[in-house]
Short mmCIF file of C-alpha atoms in Angstrom, two decimals:
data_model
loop_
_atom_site.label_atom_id
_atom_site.label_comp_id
_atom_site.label_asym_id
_atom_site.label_seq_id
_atom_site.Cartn_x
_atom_site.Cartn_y
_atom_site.Cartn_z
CA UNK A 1 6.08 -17.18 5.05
CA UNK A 2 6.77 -14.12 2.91
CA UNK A 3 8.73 -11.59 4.94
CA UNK A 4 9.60 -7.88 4.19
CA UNK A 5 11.33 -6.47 7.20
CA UNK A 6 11.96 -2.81 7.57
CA UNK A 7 15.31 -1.91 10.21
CA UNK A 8 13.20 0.61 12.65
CA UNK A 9 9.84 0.92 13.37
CA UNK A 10 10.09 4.24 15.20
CA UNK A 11 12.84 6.63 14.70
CA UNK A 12 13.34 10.06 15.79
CA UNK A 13 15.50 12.78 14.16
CA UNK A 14 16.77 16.50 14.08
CA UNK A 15 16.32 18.33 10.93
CA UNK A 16 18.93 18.38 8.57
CA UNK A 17 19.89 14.58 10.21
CA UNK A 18 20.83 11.99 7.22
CA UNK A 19 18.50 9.10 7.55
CA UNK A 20 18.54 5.89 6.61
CA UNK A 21 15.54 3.41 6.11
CA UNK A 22 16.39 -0.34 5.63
CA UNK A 23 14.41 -2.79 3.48
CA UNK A 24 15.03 -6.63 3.14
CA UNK A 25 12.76 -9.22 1.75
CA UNK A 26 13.83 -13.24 2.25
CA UNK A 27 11.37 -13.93 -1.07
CA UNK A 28 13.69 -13.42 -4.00
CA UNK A 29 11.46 -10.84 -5.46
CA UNK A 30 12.39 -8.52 -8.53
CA UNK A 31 10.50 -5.62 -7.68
CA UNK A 32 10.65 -3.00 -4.79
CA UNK A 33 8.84 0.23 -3.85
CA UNK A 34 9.06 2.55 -1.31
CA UNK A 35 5.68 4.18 -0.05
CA UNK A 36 4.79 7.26 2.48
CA UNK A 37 1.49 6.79 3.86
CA UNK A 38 0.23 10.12 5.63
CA UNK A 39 -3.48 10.81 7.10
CA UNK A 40 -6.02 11.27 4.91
CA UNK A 41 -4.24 10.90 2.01
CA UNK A 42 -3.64 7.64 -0.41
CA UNK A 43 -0.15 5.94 0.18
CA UNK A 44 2.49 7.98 -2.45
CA UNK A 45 4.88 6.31 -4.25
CA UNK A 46 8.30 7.80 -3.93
CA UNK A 47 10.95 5.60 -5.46
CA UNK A 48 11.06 1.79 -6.52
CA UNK A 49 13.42 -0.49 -8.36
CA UNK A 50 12.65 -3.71 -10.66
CA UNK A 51 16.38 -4.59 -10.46
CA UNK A 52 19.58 -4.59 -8.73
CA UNK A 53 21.24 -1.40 -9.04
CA UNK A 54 17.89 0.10 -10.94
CA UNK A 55 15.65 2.75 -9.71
CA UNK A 56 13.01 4.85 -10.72
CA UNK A 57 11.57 8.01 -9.46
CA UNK A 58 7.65 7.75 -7.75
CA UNK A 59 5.70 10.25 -7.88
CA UNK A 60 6.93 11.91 -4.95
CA UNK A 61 11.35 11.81 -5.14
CA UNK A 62 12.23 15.17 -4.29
CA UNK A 63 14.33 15.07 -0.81
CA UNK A 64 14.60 11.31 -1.01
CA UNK A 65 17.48 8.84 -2.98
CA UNK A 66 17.56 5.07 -3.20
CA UNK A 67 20.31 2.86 -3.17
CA UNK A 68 20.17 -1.22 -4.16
CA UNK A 69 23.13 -2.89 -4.51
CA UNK A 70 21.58 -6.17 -3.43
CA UNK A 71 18.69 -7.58 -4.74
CA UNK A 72 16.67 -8.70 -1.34
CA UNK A 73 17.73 -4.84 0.26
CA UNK A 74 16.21 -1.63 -0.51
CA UNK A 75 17.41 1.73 1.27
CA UNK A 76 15.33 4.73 1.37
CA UNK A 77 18.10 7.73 2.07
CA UNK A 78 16.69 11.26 3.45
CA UNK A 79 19.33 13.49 2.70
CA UNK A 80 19.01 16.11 5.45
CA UNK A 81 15.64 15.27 7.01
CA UNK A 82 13.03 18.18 7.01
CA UNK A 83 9.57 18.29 9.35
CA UNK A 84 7.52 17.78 6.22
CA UNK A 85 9.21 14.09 6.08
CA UNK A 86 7.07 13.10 9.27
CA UNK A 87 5.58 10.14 7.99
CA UNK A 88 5.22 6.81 8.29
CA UNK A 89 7.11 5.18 5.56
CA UNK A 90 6.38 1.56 4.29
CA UNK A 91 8.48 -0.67 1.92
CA UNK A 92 7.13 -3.30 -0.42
CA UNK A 93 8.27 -6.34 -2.78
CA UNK A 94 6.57 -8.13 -5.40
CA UNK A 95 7.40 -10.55 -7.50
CA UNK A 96 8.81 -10.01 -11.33
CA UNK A 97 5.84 -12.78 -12.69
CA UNK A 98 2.82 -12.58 -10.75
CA UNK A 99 -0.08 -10.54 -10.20
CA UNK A 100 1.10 -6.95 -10.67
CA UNK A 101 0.05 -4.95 -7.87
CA UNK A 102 0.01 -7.89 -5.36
CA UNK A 103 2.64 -6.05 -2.91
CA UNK A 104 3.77 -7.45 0.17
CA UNK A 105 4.30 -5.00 3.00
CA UNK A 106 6.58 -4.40 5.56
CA UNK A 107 5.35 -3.25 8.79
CA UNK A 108 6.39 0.58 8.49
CA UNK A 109 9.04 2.74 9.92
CA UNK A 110 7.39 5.77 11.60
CA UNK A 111 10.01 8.65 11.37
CA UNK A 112 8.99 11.54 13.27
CA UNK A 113 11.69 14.50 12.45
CA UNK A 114 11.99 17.23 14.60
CA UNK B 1 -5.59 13.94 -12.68
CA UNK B 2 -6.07 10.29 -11.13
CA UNK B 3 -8.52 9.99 -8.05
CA UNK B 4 -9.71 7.35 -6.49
CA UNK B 5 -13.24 7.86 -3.86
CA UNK B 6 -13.74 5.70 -1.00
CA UNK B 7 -16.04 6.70 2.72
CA UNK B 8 -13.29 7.70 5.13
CA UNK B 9 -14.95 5.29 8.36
CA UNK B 10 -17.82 3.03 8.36
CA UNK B 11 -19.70 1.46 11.52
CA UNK B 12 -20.86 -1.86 11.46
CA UNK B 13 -21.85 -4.47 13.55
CA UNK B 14 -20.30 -7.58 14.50
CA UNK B 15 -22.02 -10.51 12.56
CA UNK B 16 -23.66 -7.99 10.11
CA UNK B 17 -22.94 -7.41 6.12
CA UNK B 18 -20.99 -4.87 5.16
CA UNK B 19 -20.00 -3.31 1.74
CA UNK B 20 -17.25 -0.89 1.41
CA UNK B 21 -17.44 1.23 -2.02
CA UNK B 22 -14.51 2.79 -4.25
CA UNK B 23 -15.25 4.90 -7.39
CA UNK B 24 -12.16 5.80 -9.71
CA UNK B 25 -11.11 7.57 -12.29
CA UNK B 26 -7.52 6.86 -13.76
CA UNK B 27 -5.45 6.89 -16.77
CA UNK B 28 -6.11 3.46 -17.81
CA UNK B 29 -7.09 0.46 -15.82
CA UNK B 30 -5.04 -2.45 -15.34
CA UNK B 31 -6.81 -4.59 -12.40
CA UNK B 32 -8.45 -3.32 -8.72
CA UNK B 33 -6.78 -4.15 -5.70
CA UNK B 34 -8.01 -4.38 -2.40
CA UNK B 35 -6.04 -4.53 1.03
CA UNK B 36 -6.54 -4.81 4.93
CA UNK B 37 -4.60 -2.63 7.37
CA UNK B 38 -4.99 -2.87 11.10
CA UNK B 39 -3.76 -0.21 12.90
CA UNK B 40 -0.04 0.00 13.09
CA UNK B 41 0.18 -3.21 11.03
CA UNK B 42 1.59 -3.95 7.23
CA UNK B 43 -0.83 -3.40 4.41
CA UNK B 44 -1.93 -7.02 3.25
CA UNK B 45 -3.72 -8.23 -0.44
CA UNK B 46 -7.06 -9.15 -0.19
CA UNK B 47 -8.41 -9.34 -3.91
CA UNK B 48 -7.58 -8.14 -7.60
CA UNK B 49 -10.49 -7.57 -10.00
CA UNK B 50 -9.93 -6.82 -13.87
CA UNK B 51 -12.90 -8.22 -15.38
CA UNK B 52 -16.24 -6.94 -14.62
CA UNK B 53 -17.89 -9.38 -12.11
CA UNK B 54 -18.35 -9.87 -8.65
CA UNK B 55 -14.70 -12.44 -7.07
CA UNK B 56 -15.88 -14.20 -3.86
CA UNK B 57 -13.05 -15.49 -1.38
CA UNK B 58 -14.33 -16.73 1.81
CA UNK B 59 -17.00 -13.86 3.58
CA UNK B 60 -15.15 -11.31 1.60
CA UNK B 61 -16.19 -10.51 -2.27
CA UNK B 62 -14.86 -7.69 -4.58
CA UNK B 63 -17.05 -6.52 -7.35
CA UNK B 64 -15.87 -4.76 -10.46
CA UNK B 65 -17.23 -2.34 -13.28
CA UNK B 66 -15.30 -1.26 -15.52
CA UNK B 67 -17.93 0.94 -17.23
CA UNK B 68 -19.21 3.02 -14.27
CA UNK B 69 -15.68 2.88 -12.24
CA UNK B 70 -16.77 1.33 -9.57
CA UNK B 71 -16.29 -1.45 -7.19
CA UNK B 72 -17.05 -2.55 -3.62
CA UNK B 73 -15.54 -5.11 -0.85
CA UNK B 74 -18.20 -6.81 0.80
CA UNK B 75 -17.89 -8.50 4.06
CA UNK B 76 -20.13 -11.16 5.41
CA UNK B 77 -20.47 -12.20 9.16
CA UNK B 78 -18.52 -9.45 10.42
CA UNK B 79 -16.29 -10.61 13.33
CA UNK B 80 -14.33 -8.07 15.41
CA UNK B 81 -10.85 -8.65 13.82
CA UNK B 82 -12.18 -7.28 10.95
CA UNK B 83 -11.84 -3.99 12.69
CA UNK B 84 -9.20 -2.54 10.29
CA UNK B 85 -8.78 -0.04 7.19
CA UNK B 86 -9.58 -1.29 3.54
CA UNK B 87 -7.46 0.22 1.01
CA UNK B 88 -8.22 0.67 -2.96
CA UNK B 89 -6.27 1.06 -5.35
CA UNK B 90 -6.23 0.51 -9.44
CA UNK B 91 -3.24 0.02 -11.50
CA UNK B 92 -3.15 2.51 -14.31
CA UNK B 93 -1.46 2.58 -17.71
CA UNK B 94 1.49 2.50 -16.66
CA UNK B 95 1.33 0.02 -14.21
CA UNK B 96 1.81 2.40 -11.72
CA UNK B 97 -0.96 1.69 -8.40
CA UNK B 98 -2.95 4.41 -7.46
CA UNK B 99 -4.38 4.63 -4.29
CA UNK B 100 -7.12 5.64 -2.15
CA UNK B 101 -6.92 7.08 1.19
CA UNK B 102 -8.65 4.09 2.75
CA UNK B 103 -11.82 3.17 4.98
CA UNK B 104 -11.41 2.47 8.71
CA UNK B 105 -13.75 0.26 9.31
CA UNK B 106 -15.37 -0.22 12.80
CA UNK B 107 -17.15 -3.28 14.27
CA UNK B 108 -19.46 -3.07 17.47
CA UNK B 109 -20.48 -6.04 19.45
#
């Protein structure tokens, strides 16, 4: 089974805390995104990366990097964590052949920042 | 700007027929996708529509036009683990997915 596995599914955090989201998919896929999905709203891209060692800016970057050095890991990096990063972020992988837009999920890492 | 329409909640009833609408307008239009998302749960693929037409998998079918930016997920024989939000979204020019807030979607015995 396809498996995208994010490191915490609840975290909680001071502002002005570093934090650091994990990623790792076991399906050799080219293609990784990181997603906020808040209520009410659609889920916003904020960085994602077709390669190792590539990334590209969402629609959303500002207060967020990315860092992958590996192909099957992703890292979403808040800098110094501010209350409008409550969210519950979700990571994603596809495939570089494929149906474009055929994501798989991982199960979301609900950062509450305080 | 790029929008994409869909009811916030819908009630249904367990057995029943259901039909879940999206109406977008993007910069371009590379395919339709819908997903499922129980609560608390990963996002997960249900269909992709690019050509106008109805796609039938199982009780669910996604229909597609292109022309009037439109498209629906229709359930048949509702069962309670269908309970979940259904999220749109449309790949744009760029490739890029846009996406709707999503429809919780409520089934009663």
């Amino acid at each position: 089974d396809v498996k995208v596995t994010q490191s915490s599914r609840y975290l909680v955090k001071r502002t002005g805390e570093k934090v650091f989201l994990e990623c790792v998919q076991d399906m050799d896929h080219e293609n990784m995104f990181w997603y906020r999905q808040d209520p009410g709203l659609g889920l916003r891209l904020i960085y994602f990366s077709y390669d190792v060692k590539m990334k590209e800016k969402g629609d959303i970057p500002e207060g967020y990097s990315v860092s992958r050095e590996k192909k099957e890991r992703f890292s979403l990096i808040l800098e110094s964590a501010s209350t409008n990063q409550t969210s519950m972020y979700l990571c994603a992988s596809s495939p570089g052949g494929g149906v474009a837009g055929e994501l798989f999920f991982g199960e979301g890492s609900r950062l509450t920042v305080l | 700007g790029q929008n994409i329409d869909q009811p916030t909640e819908m009630t249904a009833t367990e057995g029943a027929i259901v039909q879940i609408n999206c109406t977008y307008q993007t910069s371009g239009f590379n395919g339709l996708f819908w997903y499922q998302q129980h609560a608390g749960e990963a996002p997960t693929f249900l269909s992709y529509n690019v050509l106008d037409g109805l796609e039938e998998k199982g009780r669910f079918s996604s229909f597609l036009s292109r022309s009037k930016g439109y498209s629906y997920l229709l359930l048949k024989e509702l069962q309670m683990k269908d309970s979940a939000s259904y999220l749109c979204a449309v790949m744009d020019s760029n490739y890029q997915l846009i996406w709707g807030a999503g429809t919780k979607l409520i089934i009663k015995p």
